[in-house]
Short mmCIF file of C-alpha atoms and ligand atoms in Angstrom, two decimals:
data_model
loop_
_atom_site.label_atom_id
_atom_site.label_comp_id
_atom_site.label_asym_id
_atom_site.label_seq_id
_atom_site.Cartn_x
_atom_site.Cartn_y
_atom_site.Cartn_z
CA MET G 1 -15.30 2.43 7.22
CA LYS G 2 -14.71 0.16 4.02
CA CYS G 3 -11.10 -0.69 3.06
CA SER G 4 -10.65 0.82 -0.32
CA VAL G 5 -8.51 -1.84 -1.88
CA CYS G 6 -10.58 -5.13 -1.00
CA GLY G 7 -13.67 -3.48 -0.28
CA LYS G 8 -14.22 -4.98 3.56
CA ASP G 9 -14.73 -3.31 7.23
CA ALA G 10 -12.11 -1.40 8.23
CA SER G 11 -11.08 1.30 10.72
CA ASN G 12 -8.68 3.35 7.97
CA GLU G 13 -8.67 3.65 4.24
CA VAL G 14 -6.48 0.74 3.75
CA CYS G 15 -7.29 -2.37 6.18
CA ASN G 16 -4.23 -4.01 8.26
CA ASN G 17 -4.71 -7.03 5.61
CA CYS G 18 -3.66 -5.12 2.64
CA ILE G 19 -1.63 -2.74 4.22
CA LYS G 20 0.80 -5.99 4.74
CA MET G 21 1.22 -5.90 0.79
CA GLU G 22 2.86 -2.36 1.59
CA LYS G 23 6.21 -1.26 0.46
CA ILE G 24 7.59 2.59 1.09
CA LEU G 25 8.62 3.90 -1.96
CA TYR G 26 9.78 7.19 -1.11
CA GLN G 27 9.82 9.11 2.00
CA LYS G 28 10.97 12.29 3.51
CA GLU G 29 11.51 14.17 6.69
CA TRP G 30 12.06 17.66 7.10
CA SER G 31 11.59 20.96 9.88
CA HIS G 32 9.81 24.05 8.66
CA LYS G 33 8.98 27.29 10.61
CA SER G 34 6.22 29.25 9.41
CA GLY G 35 6.57 32.54 11.00
CA LEU G 36 9.10 34.23 13.46
CA LEU G 37 7.36 33.33 16.50
CA ALA G 38 6.23 29.82 15.15
CA ARG G 39 7.89 26.76 16.66
CA ASN G 40 10.04 24.62 14.50
CA GLU G 41 7.65 21.89 13.71
CA ASP G 42 8.75 18.45 12.04
CA TYR G 43 7.19 16.96 9.26
CA ARG G 44 7.25 13.90 7.60
CA VAL G 45 5.79 12.51 4.03
CA ALA G 46 5.81 8.87 2.69
CA VAL G 47 4.53 7.16 -0.27
CA SER G 48 3.77 3.86 -0.58
CA ASN G 49 2.47 1.61 -3.01
CA LEU G 50 -0.77 1.74 -1.51
CA ARG G 51 -1.06 5.17 0.77
CA ILE G 52 0.49 8.48 1.14
CA SER G 53 1.32 8.69 5.25
CA GLY G 54 2.93 11.07 7.35
CA ARG G 55 2.79 14.41 9.59
CA LEU G 56 1.69 16.71 7.59
CA SER G 57 -0.69 19.83 7.86
CA ILE G 58 -4.29 18.95 6.96
CA GLY G 59 -7.35 20.80 6.38
CA ASP G 60 -10.15 21.32 4.82
CA ASN G 61 -10.09 23.95 2.50
CA ASN G 62 -7.53 24.36 -0.62
CA LYS G 63 -6.75 27.60 0.85
CA GLY G 64 -4.65 26.70 3.78
CA LEU G 65 -6.78 28.00 6.15
CA ASN G 66 -7.71 26.48 9.78
CA THR G 67 -4.86 23.72 9.46
CA ARG G 68 -3.68 21.59 11.78
CA ILE G 69 -0.62 19.19 12.15
CA ASP G 70 -1.33 15.66 12.51
CA ASN G 71 -0.62 11.79 11.52
CA VAL G 72 -2.62 11.03 8.36
CA SER G 73 -2.88 8.13 6.33
CA HIS G 74 -4.64 8.13 2.78
CA TYR G 75 -5.53 5.59 0.10
CA LEU G 76 -3.14 6.64 -2.42
CA LEU G 77 -5.88 6.22 -5.56
CA ASN G 78 -7.49 9.11 -3.39
CA VAL G 79 -4.93 11.75 -4.53
CA LYS G 80 -6.28 14.10 -6.78
CA GLU G 81 -3.89 16.71 -7.44
CA VAL G 82 -0.31 17.53 -6.30
CA SER G 83 -0.01 21.31 -6.58
CA ASN G 84 1.99 24.52 -5.26
CA ASN G 85 -0.27 27.07 -4.06
CA GLY G 86 1.73 29.78 -4.57
CA LYS G 87 3.51 29.17 -0.81
CA ASP G 88 3.04 25.47 0.02
CA LEU G 89 2.97 22.18 -1.73
CA MET G 90 -0.74 21.11 -1.66
CA ILE G 91 -1.78 17.56 -1.88
CA SER G 92 -5.66 17.75 -3.01
CA LEU G 93 -7.35 14.12 -1.57
CA GLU G 94 -10.96 13.00 -2.90
CA GLY G 95 -12.34 9.75 -1.30
CA GLY G 96 -13.93 6.73 -3.30
CA PRO G 97 -16.90 5.79 -3.46
CA GLU G 98 -16.34 3.42 -0.25
CA ASN G 99 -15.49 7.08 2.00
CA ARG G 100 -16.24 10.14 0.29
CA TYR G 101 -14.24 12.98 1.63
CA THR G 102 -12.84 16.13 0.21
CA ARG G 103 -9.12 16.59 2.23
CA PHE G 104 -5.92 19.23 1.54
CA LEU G 105 -2.48 18.12 3.08
CA TYR G 106 -0.34 20.97 3.18
CA LEU G 107 3.87 20.46 2.96
CA PRO G 108 5.39 23.74 4.65
CA GLY G 109 8.76 24.48 3.21
CA PHE G 110 8.95 21.19 1.30
CA ALA G 111 12.14 21.52 -0.91
CA GLU G 112 11.66 18.16 -3.20
CA GLY G 113 8.00 18.73 -4.96
CA ASP G 114 9.41 17.31 -8.27
CA GLN G 115 10.51 14.58 -6.85
CA LEU G 116 7.51 14.12 -4.80
CA ILE G 117 5.37 14.11 -7.76
CA LYS G 118 7.50 11.86 -9.52
CA ALA G 119 6.95 9.54 -6.55
CA VAL G 120 3.22 10.13 -6.05
CA MET G 121 3.07 9.44 -9.89
CA ASP G 122 5.16 5.97 -9.89
CA ALA G 123 3.81 4.47 -7.09
CA LYS G 124 0.05 5.14 -8.39
CA GLU G 125 0.35 2.73 -11.11
CA LYS G 126 1.98 0.39 -8.34
CA ALA G 127 -1.24 1.17 -6.49
CA ALA G 128 -3.69 0.47 -9.19
CA ALA G 129 -2.01 -2.89 -10.30
CA LEU G 130 -1.89 -4.41 -6.56
CA THR G 131 -5.37 -3.16 -5.77
CA GLU G 132 -6.66 -4.99 -9.00
CA ARG G 133 -4.21 -8.16 -8.02
CA ILE G 134 -6.10 -7.84 -4.53
CA ARG G 135 -9.54 -7.43 -5.95
CA GLN G 136 -9.14 -10.50 -7.91
CA SER G 137 -8.10 -12.65 -5.70
CA SER G 138 -10.88 -11.73 -3.08
CA GLY G 139 -13.54 -12.75 -5.77
CA MET G 140 -14.25 -8.28 -6.09
CA ALA G 141 -15.47 -7.23 -9.24
CA PRO G 142 -12.11 -5.03 -10.72
CA ALA G 143 -12.46 -1.19 -10.42
CA SER G 144 -14.51 0.24 -12.98
CA SER G 145 -12.06 2.82 -13.56
CA ALA G 146 -8.96 0.67 -14.74
CA PRO G 147 -9.43 -1.19 -17.57
CA SER G 148 -9.15 -4.85 -16.84
CA PRO G 149 -5.64 -6.06 -18.55
CA ALA G 150 -6.68 -10.09 -19.52
CA PRO G 151 -10.65 -10.47 -19.17
CA ALA G 152 -11.84 -13.11 -17.14
CA ALA G 153 -8.30 -14.22 -16.14
CA PRO G 154 -8.59 -16.88 -13.52
CA ALA G 155 -7.18 -16.35 -9.86
CA PRO G 156 -3.86 -15.37 -10.24
CA LYS G 157 -1.45 -18.73 -9.57
CA PRO G 158 1.66 -17.69 -7.88
CA ALA G 159 4.65 -17.58 -10.40
CA ALA G 160 6.87 -19.83 -8.34
CA PRO G 161 7.32 -23.28 -10.53
CA ALA G 162 5.88 -26.17 -8.56
CA PRO G 163 9.15 -27.75 -7.22
CA ALA G 164 10.20 -31.42 -8.23
CA PRO G 165 7.62 -33.67 -6.39
CA ALA G 166 10.28 -35.49 -4.31
CA ALA G 167 9.90 -37.41 -1.48
CA PRO G 168 6.19 -36.86 -0.29
CA THR G 169 7.18 -35.77 3.21
CA ALA G 170 4.59 -32.77 3.40
CA ALA G 171 6.52 -31.67 6.81
CA ALA G 172 9.81 -31.06 4.87
CA PRO G 173 10.90 -27.66 4.76
CA ALA G 174 9.51 -26.53 1.75
CA PRO G 175 13.02 -24.61 -0.43
CA ALA G 176 13.50 -20.73 0.24
CA ALA G 177 10.82 -18.80 -1.32
CA ALA G 178 11.53 -17.35 -4.33
CA PRO G 179 13.20 -13.67 -3.14
CA THR G 180 10.42 -11.18 -3.66
CA PRO G 181 11.54 -8.67 -5.83
CA ALA G 182 12.45 -5.62 -3.65
CA ALA G 183 11.67 -2.18 -4.85
CA PRO G 184 14.69 -0.07 -5.62
CA ALA G 185 14.82 1.72 -2.30
CA ALA G 186 15.31 5.67 -3.05
CA PRO G 187 16.39 7.83 -0.34
CA ALA G 188 18.07 5.36 2.27
CA PRO G 189 14.75 4.25 4.31
CA SER G 190 14.70 4.55 7.96
CA THR G 191 15.13 1.94 10.97
CA THR G 192 11.96 1.64 11.24
CA ASP G 193 10.69 0.98 7.61
CA THR G 194 13.63 -1.38 7.33
CA ILE G 195 11.54 -3.42 9.83
CA ALA G 196 8.39 -2.73 8.85
CA LEU G 197 9.60 -3.66 5.24
CA ALA G 198 11.18 -7.34 6.87
CA GLY G 199 8.43 -8.14 8.59
CA ILE G 200 6.54 -7.91 5.11
CA ALA G 201 8.83 -9.87 3.15
CA GLU G 202 8.50 -12.43 5.86
CA ASP G 203 4.57 -12.61 5.86
CA ILE G 204 5.03 -12.65 1.65
CA SER G 205 7.84 -15.47 1.96
CA GLU G 206 5.59 -17.50 4.75
CA PHE G 207 3.04 -17.43 2.71
CA GLU G 208 4.37 -18.79 -0.52
CA THR G 209 5.95 -21.41 1.21
CA LYS G 210 2.62 -22.54 2.63
CA ILE G 211 1.67 -22.28 -1.38
CA LYS G 212 4.32 -24.30 -2.45
CA LYS G 213 3.77 -26.87 0.27
CA LEU G 214 -0.14 -27.03 -0.83
CA LYS G 215 1.64 -27.77 -4.30
CA VAL G 216 3.50 -30.41 -3.54
CA LEU G 217 0.24 -32.48 -1.74
CA ARG G 218 -2.05 -32.28 -4.85
CA ASP G 219 0.99 -32.98 -7.48
CA ASN G 220 1.30 -36.46 -5.45
CA GLY G 221 -2.72 -36.77 -5.29
CA ILE G 222 -2.66 -36.14 -1.60
CA LEU G 223 -5.17 -33.38 -2.36
CA SER G 224 -7.68 -33.47 -5.48
CA ASP G 225 -8.11 -30.09 -7.52
CA ALA G 226 -11.15 -28.59 -5.50
CA GLU G 227 -9.74 -29.26 -2.05
CA TYR G 228 -6.19 -27.55 -3.44
CA GLU G 229 -8.68 -24.82 -4.54
CA ALA G 230 -10.05 -24.62 -1.33
CA GLU G 231 -7.09 -25.04 1.13
CA LYS G 232 -5.56 -21.83 -1.36
CA LYS G 233 -8.47 -19.99 -0.50
CA LYS G 234 -8.22 -20.36 2.70
CA LEU G 235 -4.32 -18.97 2.66
CA VAL G 236 -5.31 -16.22 0.59
CA SER G 237 -7.86 -14.96 3.32
CA ILE G 238 -5.95 -15.29 5.90
CA PHE G 239 -3.20 -13.41 4.74
ZN1 LIG P 301 -8.54 -4.25 2.59
#
């Protein structure tokens, strides 16, 4: 399987490297009993800027037959439609050129269809933008479906201004990384998500700190421009 975002080999639709950029934007848990004799089942749906995931009813046909309840995780841009099949909210998925498939997720007894639809639409825009950024920084051609903003934009430079060339002690701790704009957490995220988000924030700030250090080295003439670019590429591939 190939990562739908960066195209590298992956064990899931979104590889472990790309998942580090994930931010949960919407999450909901609920319980539902499908019939008199059925037992109460717990369901969960989460929408991030890269995936739709959770514990849902899943099947291969759009009539809701032969479904099973399972943990799911799909690349968000593979969501083709969120609709109501008259009974349950249904999410249609269709894989891209990397991984071809058709699948349907069902959310029995889900009460916030409108909110979920809006969350998916908003998150898809973010997923498209983030995918472009990751593909550009890994030197991939932009997705043909999305219009590329600036033609032939050079590798995105970190937005943070270069710190003033102070004493060239490379080991000096760089100033605290610029706060990454935290996504306006929709409904209060559960503790596990908070922990996951903290981990992501840590990764990002570590990355930014390292980039800043490289810049200081370059600004002080310790690294040539070419060396700086090479080191930066290495960093991008690690994170
Ligand atoms: Zn990836």
